[in-house]
Tab-separated table of C-alpha atoms and ligand atoms in Angstrom:
chain	number	residue	atom	x	y	z
A	1	MET	CA	135.139	59.868	146.137
A	2	PRO	CA	132.315	62.462	146.614
A	3	LEU	CA	129.483	62.192	144.165
A	4	PRO	CA	129.137	65.032	141.785
A	5	ALA	CA	126.652	67.560	143.217
A	6	GLN	CA	124.865	68.010	139.890
A	7	PRO	CA	124.376	65.915	136.787
A	8	ARG	CA	126.600	67.148	133.991
A	9	ARG	CA	125.161	69.655	131.692
A	10	TRP	CA	124.217	68.551	128.244
A	11	GLN	CA	126.443	71.167	126.528
A	12	GLN	CA	129.373	69.589	128.237
A	13	ILE	CA	128.450	66.138	127.024
A	14	TRP	CA	127.945	67.537	123.584
A	15	ARG	CA	131.452	68.925	123.531
A	16	GLU	CA	132.929	65.651	124.667
A	17	ALA	CA	131.595	63.797	121.572
A	18	VAL	CA	133.863	61.481	119.703
A	19	THR	CA	135.082	63.118	116.514
A	20	ASP	CA	138.098	60.934	115.704
A	21	PRO	CA	137.338	57.672	113.816
A	22	VAL	CA	140.609	56.043	115.186
A	23	GLU	CA	139.355	56.744	118.746
A	24	LEU	CA	135.861	55.403	118.035
A	25	LEU	CA	137.331	52.133	116.703
A	26	ARG	CA	139.544	51.889	119.815
A	27	LEU	CA	136.647	52.459	122.151
A	28	LEU	CA	134.795	49.535	120.413
A	29	ASP	CA	137.850	47.202	120.392
A	30	LEU	CA	137.944	47.431	116.572
A	31	SER	CA	141.411	49.013	116.130
A	32	ALA	CA	142.546	45.842	114.330
A	33	HIS	CA	139.867	46.564	111.645
A	34	ALA	CA	140.882	50.183	111.060
A	35	ALA	CA	142.577	49.581	107.712
A	36	ASP	CA	139.411	47.749	106.331
A	37	LEU	CA	136.940	50.177	107.857
A	38	LEU	CA	138.172	53.637	107.473
A	39	PRO	CA	138.009	55.438	104.083
A	40	PRO	CA	141.239	56.094	102.304
A	41	ALA	CA	140.488	59.799	101.811
A	42	ASP	CA	138.463	62.540	103.432
A	43	THR	CA	134.705	62.092	102.924
A	44	GLY	CA	134.051	65.824	103.543
A	45	PHE	CA	131.658	65.054	106.443
A	46	ALA	CA	133.229	64.693	109.829
A	47	LEU	CA	132.508	61.970	112.353
A	48	ARG	CA	130.525	63.162	115.346
A	49	VAL	CA	128.872	60.856	117.827
A	50	PRO	CA	128.111	61.434	121.641
A	51	ARG	CA	129.766	59.056	123.988
A	52	GLY	CA	126.478	57.829	125.385
A	53	PHE	CA	125.445	56.599	121.906
A	54	VAL	CA	128.821	54.897	121.450
A	55	ALA	CA	128.077	53.085	124.718
A	56	ARG	CA	125.052	51.436	123.077
A	57	MET	CA	127.178	49.913	120.382
A	58	ARG	CA	128.317	46.356	120.564
A	59	ARG	CA	132.078	46.077	121.174
A	60	GLY	CA	134.066	44.073	118.640
A	61	ASP	CA	131.275	44.229	116.034
A	62	PRO	CA	132.243	46.046	112.857
A	63	ALA	CA	128.704	45.590	111.562
A	64	ASP	CA	127.015	47.066	114.607
A	65	PRO	CA	123.824	48.919	113.411
A	66	LEU	CA	124.623	52.008	115.405
A	67	LEU	CA	128.179	52.180	114.364
A	68	LEU	CA	127.248	51.845	110.608
A	69	GLN	CA	125.083	54.968	110.980
A	70	VAL	CA	128.006	57.262	112.100
A	71	LEU	CA	131.344	55.703	110.854
A	72	PRO	CA	132.792	57.301	107.722
A	73	GLN	CA	133.130	54.526	105.185
A	74	ALA	CA	135.056	54.054	101.847
A	75	ALA	CA	131.670	53.342	100.113
A	76	GLU	CA	130.888	57.081	100.573
A	77	LEU	CA	133.691	58.181	98.123
A	78	GLY	CA	132.303	56.382	94.969
A	79	GLU	CA	130.049	58.250	92.584
A	80	VAL	CA	126.750	56.594	91.966
A	81	PRO	CA	124.362	57.784	89.185
A	82	GLY	CA	121.254	59.313	90.609
A	83	PHE	CA	122.869	60.256	93.968
A	84	THR	CA	123.397	63.992	93.945
A	85	ARG	CA	124.427	66.753	96.319
A	86	ASP	CA	120.918	68.294	96.212
A	87	ALA	CA	118.809	65.172	96.607
A	88	VAL	CA	115.696	66.850	98.032
A	89	GLY	CA	115.794	69.481	95.327
A	90	ASP	CA	115.065	72.590	97.451
A	91	LEU	CA	118.180	73.201	99.425
A	92	GLY	CA	118.613	76.589	97.851
A	93	ALA	CA	115.219	77.525	99.174
A	94	ARG	CA	116.123	76.156	102.620
A	95	ALA	CA	119.326	78.235	102.874
A	96	ALA	CA	117.682	81.397	101.527
A	97	ASN	CA	115.212	82.252	104.188
A	98	GLY	CA	115.154	79.447	106.718
A	99	LEU	CA	111.361	78.773	106.286
A	100	LEU	CA	109.919	76.062	104.043
A	101	HIS	CA	106.273	76.247	103.323
A	102	LYS	CA	105.689	73.457	100.862
A	103	TYR	CA	102.686	71.709	102.414
A	104	ASP	CA	99.228	73.080	103.328
A	105	GLY	CA	98.699	74.050	106.852
A	106	ARG	CA	102.258	73.568	108.132
A	107	ALA	CA	105.571	75.367	107.647
A	108	LEU	CA	108.972	74.109	108.503
A	109	LEU	CA	111.648	76.232	109.975
A	110	ILE	CA	115.370	75.455	109.709
A	111	ALA	CA	116.132	76.576	113.231
A	112	THR	CA	119.788	75.623	113.154
A	113	GLY	CA	122.243	73.611	111.051
A	114	SER	CA	123.946	71.886	114.057
A	115	CYS	CA	123.497	68.319	115.076
A	116	ALA	CA	124.841	66.334	118.009
A	117	VAL	CA	125.479	63.364	115.757
A	118	HIS	CA	126.437	63.159	112.121
A	119	CYS	CA	124.412	60.507	110.344
A	120	ARG	CA	126.203	59.287	107.281
A	121	TYR	CA	123.012	59.000	105.235
A	122	CYS	CA	121.720	62.533	105.879
A	123	PHE	CA	121.167	64.951	103.081
A	124	ARG	CA	122.744	67.726	105.195
A	125	ARG	CA	126.222	66.113	104.825
A	126	HIS	CA	126.843	68.565	101.913
A	127	PHE	CA	125.336	71.596	103.590
A	128	PRO	CA	127.139	72.994	106.634
A	129	TYR	CA	124.821	75.730	107.664
A	130	ALA	CA	126.058	78.587	109.787
A	131	GLU	CA	124.264	78.182	113.118
A	132	GLU	CA	123.991	81.766	114.319
A	133	THR	CA	122.540	83.272	111.145
A	134	ALA	CA	119.829	80.506	110.959
A	135	ALA	CA	118.507	81.090	114.430
A	136	ALA	CA	118.982	84.801	114.765
A	137	ASN	CA	118.759	86.643	111.407
A	138	ARG	CA	116.064	84.684	109.598
A	139	TRP	CA	113.629	84.412	112.445
A	140	GLN	CA	112.051	87.786	111.866
A	141	LEU	CA	111.566	87.102	108.131
A	142	ALA	CA	110.008	83.763	108.981
A	143	LEU	CA	107.721	85.304	111.581
A	144	GLY	CA	106.409	87.820	109.087
A	145	HIS	CA	105.470	84.964	106.680
A	146	LEU	CA	103.793	82.979	109.475
A	147	ARG	CA	101.909	86.000	110.717
A	148	ALA	CA	100.666	86.879	107.210
A	149	ASP	CA	99.329	83.384	106.304
A	150	ALA	CA	96.376	82.369	108.483
A	151	SER	CA	96.315	78.953	106.764
A	152	ILE	CA	99.427	77.906	108.825
A	153	GLY	CA	98.205	76.192	111.947
A	154	GLU	CA	101.424	74.232	112.715
A	155	VAL	CA	105.051	75.384	112.867
A	156	ILE	CA	107.729	72.771	112.691
A	157	LEU	CA	111.102	73.388	114.177
A	158	SER	CA	113.750	71.352	112.192
A	159	GLY	CA	117.295	71.684	110.992
A	160	GLY	CA	119.872	70.392	111.653
A	161	ASP	CA	118.526	69.671	115.085
A	162	PRO	CA	116.539	72.441	116.686
A	163	LEU	CA	117.364	71.153	120.184
A	164	SER	CA	120.968	72.037	119.442
A	165	LEU	CA	119.883	75.504	120.406
A	166	SER	CA	119.897	76.366	124.093
A	167	THR	CA	116.571	76.427	125.937
A	168	PRO	CA	116.662	80.187	126.451
A	169	LYS	CA	117.210	80.506	122.672
A	170	LEU	CA	114.201	78.228	121.986
A	171	ALA	CA	112.152	80.291	124.381
A	172	GLU	CA	113.077	83.420	122.517
A	173	LEU	CA	112.218	81.930	119.165
A	174	THR	CA	108.859	80.547	120.222
A	175	GLN	CA	107.800	83.533	122.312
A	176	ALA	CA	106.629	85.384	119.230
A	177	LEU	CA	104.908	82.273	117.814
A	178	THR	CA	102.500	82.226	120.697
A	179	SER	CA	101.239	85.695	119.809
A	180	ILE	CA	100.041	84.544	116.360
A	181	PRO	CA	96.330	83.415	116.906
A	182	HIS	CA	96.213	80.906	113.990
A	183	VAL	CA	99.362	78.964	115.101
A	184	ARG	CA	97.994	76.257	117.327
A	185	ARG	CA	100.636	73.591	117.159
A	186	LEU	CA	104.383	73.439	117.559
A	187	ARG	CA	106.141	70.432	116.235
A	188	ILE	CA	109.873	69.592	116.859
A	189	HIS	CA	111.871	67.277	114.716
A	190	THR	CA	114.847	66.137	116.805
A	191	ARG	CA	117.334	63.272	117.198
A	192	LEU	CA	118.815	64.708	120.404
A	193	PRO	CA	116.614	62.917	122.923
A	194	VAL	CA	117.866	59.619	121.277
A	195	VAL	CA	121.545	60.418	120.877
A	196	LEU	CA	121.991	62.666	123.949
A	197	PRO	CA	119.042	62.159	126.280
A	198	GLU	CA	120.508	64.519	128.856
A	199	ARG	CA	119.319	67.393	126.547
A	200	VAL	CA	115.821	66.801	127.939
A	201	ASP	CA	116.598	68.365	131.293
A	202	ALA	CA	114.437	70.144	133.880
A	203	GLU	CA	114.857	73.561	132.158
A	204	PHE	CA	113.766	72.144	128.804
A	205	GLY	CA	110.829	70.279	130.245
A	206	GLY	CA	109.738	73.462	132.053
A	207	TRP	CA	109.887	75.480	128.867
A	208	LEU	CA	107.888	72.847	126.849
A	209	ALA	CA	105.297	72.398	129.555
A	210	ALA	CA	104.710	76.135	129.782
A	211	LEU	CA	104.281	76.661	126.000
A	212	PRO	CA	100.626	77.589	125.349
A	213	LEU	CA	100.415	75.540	122.134
A	214	GLN	CA	99.718	71.888	121.333
A	215	LYS	CA	103.104	70.086	121.185
A	216	VAL	CA	104.317	67.326	119.028
A	217	VAL	CA	107.856	65.917	119.230
A	218	VAL	CA	109.030	63.745	116.307
A	219	LEU	CA	112.107	61.707	117.347
A	220	HIS	CA	114.473	59.934	114.914
A	221	ALA	CA	115.587	56.492	115.947
A	222	ASN	CA	116.329	53.770	113.429
A	223	HIS	CA	117.073	50.676	115.474
A	224	PRO	CA	115.716	49.353	118.882
A	225	GLN	CA	119.301	49.242	120.243
A	226	GLU	CA	119.200	53.111	120.285
A	227	ILE	CA	116.538	53.202	122.869
A	228	ASP	CA	118.149	52.567	126.290
A	229	PRO	CA	116.657	53.456	129.671
A	230	ALA	CA	117.973	57.037	129.549
A	231	VAL	CA	116.231	57.562	126.237
A	232	ALA	CA	113.056	56.130	127.628
A	233	ASP	CA	113.282	58.562	130.501
A	234	ALA	CA	113.685	61.365	128.105
A	235	CYS	CA	110.617	60.324	126.191
A	236	ALA	CA	108.669	60.102	129.484
A	237	ALA	CA	109.783	63.631	130.319
A	238	LEU	CA	108.603	64.900	126.887
A	239	ARG	CA	105.182	63.321	127.503
A	240	ALA	CA	105.032	64.710	130.962
A	241	ALA	CA	105.437	68.146	129.441
A	242	GLY	CA	102.347	67.497	127.369
A	243	ALA	CA	103.903	66.489	124.088
A	244	THR	CA	102.652	63.807	121.730
A	245	VAL	CA	105.817	61.846	120.845
A	246	LEU	CA	106.242	60.192	117.505
A	247	ASN	CA	109.199	58.637	115.688
A	248	GLN	CA	110.523	58.797	112.184
A	249	ALA	CA	113.107	56.334	110.969
A	250	VAL	CA	115.123	56.102	107.774
A	251	LEU	CA	115.194	52.615	106.068
A	252	LEU	CA	118.911	51.746	105.926
A	253	ARG	CA	120.543	48.726	104.377
A	254	ALA	CA	122.375	46.524	106.951
A	255	VAL	CA	121.070	48.775	109.697
A	256	ASN	CA	117.356	48.179	109.981
A	257	ASP	CA	116.222	46.468	106.626
A	258	ASP	CA	114.932	43.517	108.491
A	259	ALA	CA	111.379	42.766	109.673
A	260	ASP	CA	112.483	41.590	113.118
A	261	VAL	CA	114.529	44.828	113.634
A	262	LEU	CA	111.793	47.047	112.563
A	263	ALA	CA	109.149	45.229	114.568
A	264	ALA	CA	111.423	45.388	117.674
A	265	LEU	CA	111.906	49.146	117.080
A	266	SER	CA	108.092	49.757	117.016
A	267	GLU	CA	107.713	47.642	120.170
A	268	ARG	CA	110.567	49.291	122.002
A	269	LEU	CA	109.264	52.838	120.908
A	270	PHE	CA	105.808	51.934	122.294
A	271	GLU	CA	107.296	50.789	125.637
A	272	ALA	CA	108.859	54.223	125.784
A	273	GLY	CA	105.442	55.891	125.030
A	274	VAL	CA	106.315	56.721	121.443
A	275	LEU	CA	104.351	55.875	118.313
A	276	PRO	CA	106.058	55.206	114.977
A	277	TYR	CA	105.151	57.841	112.330
A	278	TYR	CA	107.201	57.572	109.135
A	279	LEU	CA	109.626	55.121	107.687
A	280	HIS	CA	111.549	57.119	105.079
A	281	GLN	CA	113.018	55.817	101.880
A	282	LEU	CA	116.449	57.333	101.701
A	283	ASP	CA	117.055	60.677	100.091
A	284	ARG	CA	119.303	60.034	97.148
A	285	VAL	CA	122.233	62.005	98.346
A	286	ALA	CA	125.777	61.506	97.062
A	287	GLY	CA	127.779	59.285	99.432
A	288	ALA	CA	124.762	57.388	100.796
A	289	ALA	CA	124.099	54.967	97.971
A	290	HIS	CA	125.240	51.940	99.968
A	291	PHE	CA	122.403	52.515	102.430
A	292	GLU	CA	119.604	52.343	99.829
A	293	VAL	CA	116.920	49.614	100.093
A	294	PRO	CA	114.927	48.943	96.815
A	295	ASP	CA	111.280	49.832	96.881
A	296	ASP	CA	110.069	46.238	96.413
A	297	ALA	CA	112.143	45.124	99.378
A	298	ALA	CA	110.928	48.092	101.422
A	299	LEU	CA	107.276	47.241	100.613
A	300	ALA	CA	107.801	43.676	101.544
A	301	LEU	CA	109.174	44.711	104.920
A	302	VAL	CA	106.227	46.883	105.684
A	303	ASP	CA	103.862	44.061	104.598
A	304	ALA	CA	105.646	41.826	107.073
A	305	LEU	CA	105.207	44.418	109.810
A	306	ARG	CA	101.509	44.761	108.970
A	307	ALA	CA	101.058	41.002	109.369
A	308	ARG	CA	102.627	40.927	112.850
A	309	LEU	CA	101.979	44.202	114.502
A	310	PRO	CA	98.922	46.193	115.523
A	311	GLY	CA	98.145	48.854	112.923
A	312	TYR	CA	99.234	51.706	115.128
A	313	LEU	CA	102.831	50.258	115.412
A	314	VAL	CA	103.243	50.117	111.629
A	315	PRO	CA	105.048	53.172	110.258
A	316	ARG	CA	103.995	54.789	106.966
A	317	LEU	CA	106.582	54.095	104.252
A	318	VAL	CA	107.157	57.340	102.474
A	319	ARG	CA	109.516	59.177	100.315
A	320	GLU	CA	110.240	62.924	99.753
A	321	VAL	CA	109.698	63.965	96.118
A	322	ALA	CA	110.671	67.640	95.175
A	323	GLY	CA	107.554	69.510	94.228
A	324	ALA	CA	105.043	67.004	95.686
A	325	PRO	CA	102.208	68.345	98.031
A	326	SER	CA	103.260	65.992	100.903
A	327	LYS	CA	105.487	63.066	101.609
A	328	LEU	CA	104.467	60.384	99.144
A	329	PRO	CA	103.539	56.883	100.018
A	330	VAL	CA	105.942	54.306	98.370
B	401	PLP	C1	108.474	66.698	105.820
B	401	PLP	C2	108.067	68.093	105.819
B	401	PLP	C3	106.972	68.510	106.555
B	401	PLP	C4	106.099	67.610	107.478
B	401	PLP	O1	105.302	66.825	106.662
B	401	PLP	P1	104.223	65.974	107.535
B	401	PLP	O2	103.728	65.008	106.523
B	401	PLP	O3	103.274	66.814	108.085
B	401	PLP	O4	104.957	65.186	108.583
B	401	PLP	C5	106.516	69.819	106.474
B	401	PLP	N1	107.177	70.828	105.623
B	401	PLP	C6	108.132	70.348	104.989
B	401	PLP	C7	108.907	71.386	104.141
B	401	PLP	C8	108.760	69.003	105.031
B	401	PLP	O5	109.802	68.692	104.287
B	402	SF4	S1	120.379	64.215	113.395
B	402	SF4	FE1	119.104	64.462	111.577
B	402	SF4	S2	119.710	66.334	110.543
B	402	SF4	FE2	121.369	65.741	111.911
B	402	SF4	S3	122.804	64.500	110.716
B	402	SF4	FE3	121.359	63.127	111.696
B	402	SF4	S4	119.675	62.775	110.159
B	402	SF4	FE4	120.780	64.634	109.644
């Protein structure tokens, strides 16, 4: 058979993602567990996971830490006091103009609502944004705000996942940014290089390298098993394009609430040229209560990391509190 002339484009790989829980269980030799694992009713947040991420899951293991992050579960259906649909407290503001300026010196843009993977613990499970309006219509409003406020030195592209947008679209969005003298840094919050590393292709690397701004890419990986050689290559390409590459993780029960796992995550990230940044306490969003790790257990985990890792490999344990001037240390 002739080899394909070109690697497949990331958009194609995106479209081929697994969206059927029954198929996902079949791919993992877990069909026999379907009755135990799948929720009896619709959770209101569809499964979505790229096949390359599925390939990193252990077959035959219903407790696989990557599977638990994406598989709809019965536990999502129960109501738990304190877990609400608006956990971060500012989703109205997010939807209104697409720009969040809560902290000094940096402003965050909701570039799109789309994600390549649907993480069960995510606050956005209750807020399906319309992609086109986010990227196209709000951008002029956001730019006006950025231009008028000289205290903003850093713009953060977030979402959803901003790398869901095509590279030409990103180029269009960032073109105007480079004409604002006080904006010196562009930060990108993205899980795509982890769940679909093909996204970091030559076109993307070229765009990033050519941007006349300082560049920071903050990835989102929660478990060392997520970082395979293709992900490490994507991280290398980001660094080659001049970006500082960091990682934020969410502390998740039964996924990474274990000092060995978190230490291995830091080590694996560093091997890929990435430094740990934040370890987030879960946003208390309805349907995610079964992932919560109590604060005392979280603090004990970080103490254990501090005792065995160099300081630069210990992530900062933080929580988002509505109205606070920054992420708050736990
Ligand atoms: C989390 C967040 C940031 C980034 O905070 P850092 O501490 O700089 O990483 C910026 N703006 C908003 C609105 C945020 O939610
Ligand atoms: S990639 Fe990020 S924004 Fe998207 S579902 Fe996962 S945690 Fe939420």
